[in-house]
Amino acid sequence: MHTSTAPATGLPASFADPSWWRQAAVYQIYPRSFYDANADGLGDIKGITGKVAYLRQLGLDAVWLSPFYPSELADGGYDVADYRNVDPRLGTLADFDEMAAALHAAGMKLVVDIVPNHSSNKHPWFQEALAAGRGSAARDRYIFRDGRGTGGELAPSDWVSVFGGPAWTRVPDGQWYLHLFAAEQPDFNWDNREVRDDFLATLKFWSDRGVDGFRIDVAHALVKDLGEPLPSQADIDALEKLHDGSHPFWDRDEVHEIYAEWRALFNQYDPPRTAVAEAWVDQTRRARYASTGGLGQAFNFDLLQADFDAGQFAAIVAKNLTEAEASGASSTWVLSNHDVVRHATRYGLPRPPHPDAAGPDAAGPDAAGPDAAGPDGKAWLLAGGPESGLDRGRGLRRARAATLFMLALPGSVYLYQGEELGLHEVAAIPDSERQDPTFFRNAGVEIGRDGCRVPLPWTATGQSFGFGGAPAHLPQPEWFAGVAASVQDSDPESTLNLYREALRLRRRLQSAEQLFWVGQANPDVLAFRRPNGWTVVTNFGPRPGSPRATVARVGCDLEDCSGLAGLGGGASAPEETPDDLFLFSIQELTKGGHQVVDGGLEEPFRGFGLWMSIPLLSRRR
Ligand code: GLC
């Protein structure tokens, strides 16, 4: 049994708790864009160490690092050239150890990204495979095939990569290799025992260094059935709808044999190492990745793909809590990450009009507008990110509300760097400065993900807004000055301070992994409570949610509600609530004695947190 480096004294007992992950607040760091300590324009490991106090003050349980390994950055680091090292531009293993120790001493766990589906084409194994030639043991670690056509000049199949363009690339001796993503990301052959053993060695390497958990990239792709003849793209498109494990490379049942081996390794540690699967699979197939005999947890991206809509949010929560119960894992919740348009922006884009909309929204969104195709914001980005198509204020108010709603749910939450500043997507990036392979491989179809990966603004002025002492590796917009962490730090009503307060209360009020809906009189207002009485009210609608009525329904008596509003920082009257709702701040009533109308709670309540919509927040940053 391996044990972690002993946690520093003064840490909560929960630090050694094997279930620490179940309701953890995990913060994703995209290291190259977090903080640049050595003035080369790229964020680095020492930069993270330098910001541990900031992370601690935010109130996190864990930090997840996107890849920091040696990489040619063909896909933002998800093209790994050496799985057991640190990119020299980001630091050294000693820097990593120092960062891990600092995070642990501050009471935070450390999760790292593992990219097992593919390596970089600069990985020594791939270079060896190229040199060794066809039929060699070195080529068998990847997926090489002869081409079709008389001279093998046609790719083995017509498959299209996830990033666009062909999924096969030819090498000088005429063979082709498979890459489900960019050409610089050759897929491993997971039928090869050497590949399996090498990843076990990698997981052991980082676990021995004190890493507490792993985020598994494209966890559903590793095992492939590539028996000849290979199906056509049209054939496999049809299989995608079956969700029965018959697809040649997505979500095959055999992938779970790999994770069972990983689990056996994770369980040799105390506390066991954790893992969360990035598996874009049908909801009915997710539980297996999250099972206790497998990775233990899987991302649920449902909220991230939904509109800001009470009905959608309620259905997603109900479905995922049921699923979590079945798998034995806790649920996960995500609104933003390094692959999607930031949620403050998604929620500020035009959507089909709300049936009850009054005011600007009623005239507003044009169902045929730039985002009519869906809530993901990609169409808006592709249209050049027109400012006229984005209501920044509304997007941010909704983002704050959605975040507070999410933070109160049972299960763990994954936050993405910069969302605590209420950052919007950066749309204005010149083509010449773009980095994401999806932009280059899918010209005219995808703008790519650079806009959510722009280095963070730490200060309102200075070189790269305090990101570091050199121009940032992606250009930062002027409006970063107004949202910099230093500006928000001293503003009690800033989004940064809202996150801090919310995370503090979340930790304090945390309760068993259950949720009870409180009757829904207004379809736009969701109210739920947790087993200890912690109650959350969110108005998703375009009209004032009548806080008094809602709160009365939840059971807080009116006198306290008025008091609550006052505690919230001088909230104005409900009638002044703006078009879209929102959140308020979070207040706790610790006095006890508040009845919840649908009963079943023991009194006195020890912590009664109420998050509800009030007008004040609409003016907040
Ligand atoms: C995952 C990552 C994404 C990356 C892809 C290929 O989806 O989140 O950023 O491009 O895998 O590794």
XYZ file of C-alpha atoms and ligand atoms in Angstrom:
633
model
C 0.000 0.000 0.000
C 1.380 3.355 -1.023
C 0.489 6.383 1.004
C 0.487 9.998 -0.009
C 2.915 12.459 1.330
C 1.528 13.154 4.782
C -0.755 16.124 4.568
C 0.429 19.185 6.366
C -0.872 19.578 9.856
C -3.949 21.660 10.301
C -5.739 20.163 7.308
C -9.274 18.939 7.708
C -9.671 15.217 8.386
C -11.555 15.035 5.101
C -8.233 15.397 3.319
C -7.507 11.742 4.027
C -11.099 10.695 3.387
C -11.268 8.224 0.485
C -14.554 9.828 -0.617
C -13.119 13.341 -0.813
C -14.000 13.538 -4.514
C -17.716 12.825 -4.176
C -18.755 16.416 -3.642
C -15.534 18.202 -4.412
C -15.278 21.594 -6.084
C -12.569 21.023 -8.680
C -10.953 23.894 -10.582
C -9.533 23.232 -14.023
C -6.280 24.967 -14.839
C -5.160 25.227 -18.436
C -1.515 25.666 -17.427
C -0.226 27.514 -20.458
C -2.831 30.228 -19.898
C -2.985 30.505 -16.113
C 0.036 32.477 -14.933
C 3.443 32.993 -16.499
C 6.148 33.156 -13.835
C 9.162 33.273 -16.170
C 8.066 35.930 -18.652
C 8.078 33.827 -21.795
C 4.415 34.361 -22.674
C 3.377 30.836 -21.620
C 1.873 29.951 -18.268
C 3.935 27.525 -16.222
C 4.116 25.325 -13.141
C 5.772 27.942 -10.961
C 2.954 30.243 -12.008
C 0.459 27.836 -10.467
C 2.518 27.566 -7.293
C 2.578 31.341 -7.142
C -1.206 31.446 -7.207
C -1.928 28.835 -4.551
C -3.094 31.533 -2.147
C -5.597 32.731 -4.765
C -6.853 29.173 -5.300
C -7.128 28.622 -1.604
C -9.060 31.817 -1.100
C -11.432 30.766 -3.840
C -12.347 27.803 -1.652
C -11.562 24.782 -3.819
C -11.168 21.162 -2.873
C -9.011 20.195 -5.819
C -7.219 21.486 -8.854
C -7.126 19.641 -12.190
C -4.299 20.461 -14.564
C -4.807 20.114 -18.288
C -1.665 18.628 -19.899
C 1.639 20.189 -18.856
C 3.759 17.481 -20.479
C 6.360 17.981 -23.213
C 4.383 18.709 -26.350
C 4.677 20.411 -29.697
C 1.287 22.008 -28.917
C -0.387 20.686 -32.025
C -3.500 20.379 -29.842
C -2.903 22.617 -26.849
C -0.829 19.959 -25.073
C -3.231 17.075 -25.757
C -0.453 15.775 -28.000
C 1.912 14.368 -25.407
C 5.529 13.588 -26.294
C 6.552 12.299 -22.855
C 3.947 11.206 -20.312
C 6.279 11.231 -17.353
C 7.798 14.666 -17.538
C 7.057 18.381 -17.533
C 7.357 20.497 -20.683
C 10.675 22.349 -20.189
C 8.881 25.583 -21.165
C 6.586 25.007 -18.186
C 9.182 23.867 -15.673
C 10.703 20.737 -14.229
C 9.618 17.758 -12.199
C 11.065 19.521 -9.160
C 8.763 22.467 -9.888
C 5.889 20.027 -10.136
C 6.723 18.508 -6.744
C 6.925 21.957 -5.221
C 3.521 22.860 -6.689
C 1.946 19.593 -5.471
C 3.304 20.177 -1.973
C 2.019 23.756 -1.939
C -1.457 22.696 -3.067
C -1.577 19.917 -0.510
C -0.385 22.193 2.261
C -3.215 24.557 1.331
C -5.728 21.711 1.593
C -6.242 21.079 -2.121
C -5.986 17.811 -3.998
C -4.220 17.561 -7.334
C -5.720 15.908 -10.415
C -3.772 15.597 -13.672
C -4.896 14.932 -17.222
C -3.966 11.625 -18.845
C -4.226 11.365 -22.623
C -4.282 7.648 -23.430
C -5.982 7.490 -26.828
C -3.121 9.058 -28.731
C 0.362 10.421 -28.256
C 2.160 13.208 -30.056
C 3.791 12.294 -33.336
C 6.985 13.473 -31.600
C 6.676 10.746 -28.967
C 9.774 8.497 -29.158
C 7.549 5.477 -29.801
C 6.004 7.080 -32.856
C 9.366 8.205 -34.144
C 10.598 4.654 -33.622
C 7.560 3.305 -35.464
C 8.263 5.546 -38.449
C 11.877 4.434 -38.558
C 11.233 0.747 -37.953
C 9.000 0.228 -40.971
C 6.022 -1.928 -41.784
C 5.312 -5.037 -39.790
C 7.637 -3.992 -36.955
C 6.879 -4.321 -33.253
C 7.296 -0.548 -33.008
C 4.487 0.024 -35.533
C 2.217 -2.341 -33.633
C 2.033 0.161 -30.763
C 0.056 2.405 -33.111
C -2.487 1.668 -35.834
C -0.782 1.330 -39.188
C -2.470 -0.085 -42.294
C -1.763 -0.418 -45.967
C -3.881 1.795 -48.162
C -6.472 0.857 -50.729
C -6.046 1.201 -54.476
C -3.478 -0.500 -56.639
C -0.563 1.365 -55.115
C -2.096 1.779 -51.672
C -2.561 5.441 -52.474
C -6.035 5.618 -50.965
C -6.516 5.814 -47.207
C -7.657 2.534 -45.610
C -11.106 4.086 -45.066
C -12.884 7.369 -45.688
C -13.103 8.224 -42.010
C -13.171 11.859 -41.008
C -11.251 12.930 -37.913
C -12.999 14.647 -35.017
C -11.170 17.851 -35.890
C -12.133 17.589 -39.571
C -10.126 16.252 -42.477
C -9.082 12.641 -43.021
C -8.452 10.359 -40.041
C -5.553 8.624 -41.825
C -2.188 10.080 -42.790
C 0.340 8.419 -45.074
C 3.965 7.962 -44.076
C 6.931 7.956 -46.497
C 7.040 4.170 -46.954
C 3.412 4.214 -48.104
C 1.585 2.939 -45.012
C -1.100 4.947 -43.283
C -1.682 5.576 -39.588
C -4.943 6.328 -37.819
C -5.523 9.531 -35.894
C -9.028 10.214 -34.663
C -7.942 13.789 -33.917
C -5.117 15.805 -35.540
C -2.459 14.188 -37.737
C 0.043 15.016 -34.968
C -1.949 12.743 -32.608
C -1.491 9.126 -33.748
C -3.832 6.688 -31.988
C -2.305 4.002 -29.838
C -3.097 0.338 -30.403
C -4.590 -0.668 -27.070
C -4.552 -4.349 -28.062
C -0.814 -4.135 -27.537
C 0.174 -5.193 -24.013
C 3.177 -2.898 -24.037
C 0.871 0.110 -24.441
C -1.260 -1.044 -21.524
C 1.750 -1.591 -19.303
C 3.250 1.734 -20.213
C 0.133 3.605 -19.124
C 0.035 1.669 -15.877
C 3.613 2.810 -15.348
C 2.593 6.407 -16.067
C -0.315 6.274 -13.628
C 1.977 4.787 -10.987
C 4.631 7.422 -11.679
C 2.249 10.314 -10.929
C 0.459 8.521 -8.103
C 3.805 7.937 -6.402
C 4.534 11.647 -6.775
C 1.425 12.432 -4.744
C -1.070 13.074 -7.516
C -4.516 12.396 -6.072
C -6.512 11.724 -9.208
C -6.677 11.669 -12.969
C -8.896 13.145 -15.660
C -8.992 10.682 -18.531
C -9.058 12.264 -21.972
C -11.384 10.717 -24.583
C -11.841 7.743 -22.277
C -14.334 6.117 -24.631
C -12.011 5.744 -27.625
C -9.142 3.498 -26.567
C -10.312 0.077 -27.725
C -11.086 -0.338 -31.410
C -12.430 -3.072 -33.621
C -10.569 -2.576 -36.873
C -11.186 -5.910 -38.526
C -11.210 -5.794 -42.329
C -13.082 -4.700 -44.269
C -13.298 -1.374 -42.478
C -16.778 0.130 -42.571
C -17.369 3.400 -44.374
C -17.936 6.688 -42.589
C -21.608 6.488 -43.563
C -21.842 3.020 -41.971
C -20.316 4.143 -38.714
C -22.391 7.304 -38.585
C -25.420 5.035 -38.468
C -23.876 3.003 -35.640
C -23.441 6.131 -33.502
C -27.126 6.094 -32.773
C -27.213 2.552 -31.475
C -25.341 3.027 -28.207
C -24.743 -0.694 -27.921
C -20.963 -0.915 -28.087
C -20.935 -1.874 -31.755
C -19.177 1.257 -33.010
C -15.644 0.427 -34.228
C -13.961 2.966 -31.971
C -16.345 4.849 -29.687
C -17.466 3.362 -26.415
C -16.718 -0.299 -26.955
C -17.442 -2.549 -23.992
C -13.881 -3.896 -23.951
C -12.548 -0.500 -22.891
C -13.737 -1.270 -19.375
C -11.191 -4.094 -19.081
C -8.523 -1.406 -19.223
C -10.171 0.664 -16.529
C -10.579 -2.364 -14.283
C -6.781 -2.736 -14.396
C -6.354 0.943 -13.647
C -8.763 0.700 -10.735
C -6.740 -2.157 -9.241
C -3.698 0.117 -9.358
C -5.558 3.146 -7.960
C -6.811 1.072 -5.044
C -3.277 0.236 -3.994
C -2.990 3.808 -2.723
C -4.353 5.322 0.431
C -6.561 7.128 -0.183
C -7.246 5.418 -3.502
C -6.439 7.522 -6.532
C -9.511 8.868 -8.253
C -10.354 9.211 -11.912
C -12.979 10.996 -13.937
C -13.744 9.955 -17.493
C -14.180 12.379 -20.328
C -16.521 10.075 -22.209
C -18.866 11.620 -24.767
C -21.206 8.660 -24.697
C -24.909 8.249 -24.457
C -26.201 8.889 -20.988
C -27.268 5.238 -20.696
C -23.643 4.144 -21.159
C -21.982 6.623 -18.804
C -22.485 4.721 -15.572
C -20.044 2.022 -16.541
C -17.176 4.503 -16.761
C -18.195 5.856 -13.376
C -18.509 2.478 -11.688
C -16.522 1.642 -8.579
C -14.755 -1.124 -10.491
C -13.839 1.347 -13.214
C -12.725 4.938 -13.254
C -15.125 5.898 -10.473
C -16.586 9.055 -11.965
C -17.535 10.392 -15.402
C -18.199 13.871 -16.666
C -21.789 14.775 -17.266
C -21.791 17.511 -19.902
C -25.565 17.878 -20.025
C -25.788 21.302 -18.354
C -22.960 22.523 -20.519
C -25.002 21.664 -23.602
C -28.320 23.025 -22.365
C -30.024 26.351 -22.733
C -30.511 28.487 -19.666
C -33.940 27.035 -19.160
C -35.682 25.790 -16.045
C -37.265 22.799 -17.751
C -34.016 21.635 -19.270
C -32.045 22.143 -16.075
C -34.624 20.318 -13.964
C -34.764 17.336 -16.310
C -30.980 17.116 -16.471
C -30.600 17.205 -12.715
C -33.247 14.555 -12.149
C -31.850 12.235 -14.796
C -28.267 12.515 -13.618
C -29.022 12.036 -9.964
C -30.875 8.849 -10.800
C -27.970 7.712 -12.895
C -25.455 8.532 -10.185
C -27.402 6.489 -7.706
C -27.349 3.538 -10.082
C -23.607 3.739 -10.725
C -22.571 4.334 -7.124
C -20.611 7.392 -8.198
C -21.536 10.939 -7.378
C -22.790 13.104 -10.186
C -20.574 15.679 -11.837
C -21.606 19.114 -13.088
C -19.855 21.298 -15.628
C -20.787 24.600 -17.246
C -17.498 25.509 -18.910
C -14.196 23.931 -19.840
C -11.333 24.401 -22.306
C -13.312 22.904 -25.193
C -16.455 25.040 -25.227
C -17.598 28.653 -25.490
C -17.641 30.149 -22.005
C -21.042 29.980 -20.354
C -21.340 33.734 -19.718
C -21.236 34.154 -23.492
C -23.453 31.200 -24.371
C -26.186 32.598 -22.160
C -25.921 36.067 -23.675
C -26.526 34.929 -27.242
C -29.891 35.124 -28.948
C -32.157 32.198 -28.414
C -35.700 31.619 -29.545
C -37.930 34.011 -27.618
C -39.263 32.969 -24.268
C -43.051 32.618 -24.503
C -43.522 35.083 -21.660
C -40.790 37.470 -22.651
C -41.472 41.114 -22.105
C -39.150 43.972 -22.821
C -35.959 43.572 -24.790
C -36.161 39.803 -24.972
C -39.589 39.815 -26.530
C -38.481 41.712 -29.571
C -35.116 40.140 -29.289
C -33.834 36.921 -30.450
C -34.219 35.980 -33.989
C -34.684 32.248 -34.276
C -32.784 32.423 -37.531
C -29.950 34.433 -35.956
C -26.346 33.383 -35.584
C -27.044 31.001 -32.740
C -30.270 29.516 -33.971
C -28.568 26.194 -34.561
C -27.945 25.528 -30.910
C -26.833 26.863 -27.582
C -23.135 26.117 -28.015
C -22.171 29.544 -29.394
C -20.109 28.120 -32.248
C -22.226 29.731 -34.958
C -21.795 33.111 -33.302
C -18.030 32.646 -33.181
C -17.988 31.610 -36.798
C -19.909 34.762 -37.682
C -16.999 36.734 -36.198
C -18.486 37.111 -32.724
C -20.607 40.195 -33.510
C -20.976 42.396 -30.445
C -24.510 43.215 -31.588
C -25.391 39.549 -31.197
C -24.247 39.292 -27.597
C -25.928 40.715 -24.514
C -22.972 40.587 -22.168
C -24.862 41.706 -19.096
C -27.619 39.180 -19.497
C -25.111 36.431 -20.207
C -23.204 37.168 -17.053
C -26.294 37.400 -14.860
C -27.434 34.057 -16.139
C -23.972 32.579 -15.759
C -23.884 33.656 -12.127
C -27.310 32.202 -11.508
C -26.494 28.934 -13.263
C -23.248 28.643 -11.342
C -24.924 29.119 -7.997
C -27.602 26.637 -8.979
C -24.894 24.154 -9.923
C -22.839 24.717 -6.793
C -25.805 23.698 -4.682
C -26.386 20.393 -6.464
C -25.351 17.106 -4.904
C -22.123 15.804 -6.401
C -18.918 17.357 -7.594
C -18.549 20.491 -9.659
C -15.835 21.226 -12.172
C -15.068 24.916 -12.646
C -12.911 26.277 -15.444
C -10.267 28.928 -14.877
C -11.581 32.416 -15.486
C -15.226 31.633 -14.940
C -14.810 32.974 -11.419
C -14.060 36.312 -13.093
C -17.219 36.028 -15.161
C -15.083 35.983 -18.295
C -16.728 36.008 -21.667
C -15.373 34.153 -24.656
C -12.739 36.108 -26.558
C -14.029 36.192 -30.119
C -11.616 38.692 -31.648
C -8.512 36.635 -32.312
C -6.820 37.222 -35.658
C -6.585 34.103 -37.779
C -2.821 34.466 -37.807
C -2.738 34.057 -34.013
C -5.071 31.106 -33.705
C -3.646 27.866 -32.371
C -6.446 25.330 -32.231
C -6.160 22.552 -34.832
C -9.922 22.516 -35.277
C -9.606 25.968 -36.868
C -6.981 24.806 -39.333
C -8.431 21.383 -40.125
C -11.991 22.565 -40.475
C -11.690 25.910 -42.216
C -14.938 27.792 -42.463
C -16.751 25.304 -40.241
C -15.099 25.750 -36.848
C -13.381 28.763 -35.314
C -11.906 26.593 -32.633
C -11.432 26.790 -28.917
C -8.792 29.488 -28.507
C -11.341 32.016 -27.249
C -11.769 30.267 -23.910
C -8.028 29.633 -23.565
C -6.809 33.226 -23.604
C -4.439 33.866 -20.666
C -6.158 35.198 -17.562
C -6.196 38.884 -16.634
C -4.725 39.232 -13.173
C -4.332 43.013 -13.149
C -6.055 45.864 -14.960
C -2.843 47.235 -16.412
C 0.630 46.090 -17.225
C 2.150 43.635 -19.600
C -0.489 41.084 -20.549
C -2.807 42.213 -17.742
C -0.532 40.707 -15.138
C -0.442 37.280 -16.787
C 3.325 37.601 -17.008
C 6.174 39.786 -18.093
C 5.806 39.144 -21.825
C 3.010 39.335 -24.366
C 0.586 36.475 -23.759
C 0.704 33.577 -26.217
C -2.870 34.366 -27.300
C -3.921 38.019 -27.631
C -5.990 39.448 -24.781
C -8.801 41.933 -25.446
C -8.941 45.439 -23.985
C -12.026 44.617 -21.947
C -9.910 42.306 -19.777
C -8.852 45.446 -17.855
C -12.291 45.776 -16.314
C -12.586 42.175 -15.212
C -9.071 41.554 -13.904
C -8.792 39.582 -10.674
C -7.197 42.531 -8.866
C -10.152 44.761 -9.725
C -12.683 42.195 -8.613
C -10.806 41.291 -5.475
C -11.708 44.539 -3.754
C -15.267 44.713 -5.052
C -17.598 42.869 -2.691
C -20.152 42.467 -5.460
C -17.816 41.105 -8.086
C -18.216 37.701 -9.645
C -14.942 36.664 -8.029
C -16.309 37.425 -4.590
C -19.591 35.750 -5.461
C -17.680 32.550 -6.270
C -15.665 32.816 -3.071
C -18.770 33.282 -0.978
C -20.672 30.564 -2.786
C -17.856 28.051 -2.427
C -17.461 28.910 1.232
C -21.142 28.346 1.847
C -21.177 25.230 -0.285
C -18.489 23.727 1.870
C -20.169 24.799 5.055
C -23.676 23.700 4.113
C -22.707 20.522 2.285
C -25.107 17.719 2.923
C -25.955 14.158 1.909
C -26.118 13.586 -1.855
C -29.823 14.137 -2.183
C -32.100 16.829 -3.423
C -35.822 17.404 -2.991
C -37.721 19.632 -5.362
C -39.957 22.162 -3.764
C -43.286 22.462 -5.606
C -43.128 24.435 -8.816
C -45.802 27.129 -9.023
C -43.941 29.140 -11.640
C -42.407 26.998 -14.413
C -39.460 29.376 -14.647
C -38.491 29.129 -11.010
C -36.695 26.066 -9.700
C -36.463 25.511 -6.004
C -34.866 22.579 -4.262
C -33.583 21.751 -0.893
C -30.930 19.443 0.404
C -31.477 17.081 3.339
C -30.241 19.578 5.919
C -32.599 22.297 4.759
C -30.169 24.125 2.518
C -32.515 25.645 -0.013
C -31.867 27.113 -3.397
C -34.217 29.175 -5.506
C -33.406 30.211 -9.045
C -35.537 32.149 -11.463
C -34.755 31.210 -15.072
C -37.496 33.344 -16.547
C -37.591 36.747 -18.183
C -39.808 38.194 -15.489
C -39.305 39.009 -11.861
C -39.643 35.819 -9.949
C -41.578 37.378 -7.142
C -39.056 36.437 -4.525
C -41.577 36.853 -1.765
C -43.976 34.364 -3.251
C -41.244 31.901 -3.999
C -39.685 32.168 -0.626
C -43.055 31.850 1.013
C -43.523 28.648 -0.879
C -40.182 27.403 0.251
C -41.202 28.236 3.721
C -39.103 31.108 4.854
C -41.359 33.567 6.585
C -41.745 36.926 4.955
C -40.138 38.897 7.685
C -36.952 36.960 7.361
C -37.084 37.269 3.629
C -37.058 41.003 3.847
C -34.211 40.715 6.249
C -32.528 38.442 3.819
C -32.692 40.937 1.058
C -31.160 43.483 3.371
C -28.414 41.103 4.279
C -27.799 40.625 0.612
C -26.359 44.061 0.422
C -29.274 46.420 0.188
C -31.287 44.712 -2.466
C -33.985 46.764 -4.006
C -37.606 45.797 -4.158
C -38.662 42.740 -6.128
C -40.607 44.932 -8.532
C -37.318 46.289 -9.796
C -36.062 42.915 -10.817
C -34.705 43.162 -14.329
C -35.711 41.116 -17.295
C -33.775 38.014 -16.569
C -33.296 36.980 -13.083
C -30.959 36.334 -10.906
C -29.249 35.402 -8.384
C -28.653 37.088 -5.642
C -26.118 36.494 -3.407
C -26.146 33.838 -1.052
C -27.246 34.278 2.410
C -27.587 31.947 5.239
C -30.105 32.044 7.967
C -28.637 30.303 10.886
C -31.224 31.243 13.433
C -33.289 28.134 12.894
C -36.989 27.724 13.042
C -37.750 28.115 9.354
C -40.386 25.764 8.124
C -40.229 24.107 4.777
C -43.743 23.737 3.506
C -43.495 20.250 2.203
C -42.275 19.146 5.552
C -40.103 16.280 6.583
C -37.291 18.291 8.045
C -36.108 18.270 11.556
C -35.765 21.512 13.351
C -33.892 23.550 14.116
C -32.118 23.839 10.828
C -28.492 24.317 11.416
C -27.764 26.031 8.173
C -30.370 27.360 5.894
C -28.863 28.820 2.793
C -31.087 30.586 0.394
C -29.958 31.546 -3.038
C -32.579 33.406 -4.877
C -33.133 36.009 -7.463
C -33.020 39.610 -6.559
C -32.463 42.640 -8.665
C -29.250 43.913 -7.269
C -27.110 41.467 -9.053
C -28.020 42.661 -12.450
C -25.753 45.589 -11.866
C -22.874 43.526 -10.674
C -19.822 42.758 -12.656
C -10.386 15.970 -25.339
C -9.823 17.269 -24.853
C -9.603 18.171 -26.022
C -8.648 17.504 -26.975
C -9.148 16.133 -27.380
C -8.073 15.325 -28.058
O -11.654 16.108 -25.863
O -10.667 17.833 -23.888
O -9.118 19.419 -25.647
O -8.485 18.302 -28.118
O -9.522 15.381 -26.265
O -7.069 14.990 -27.144
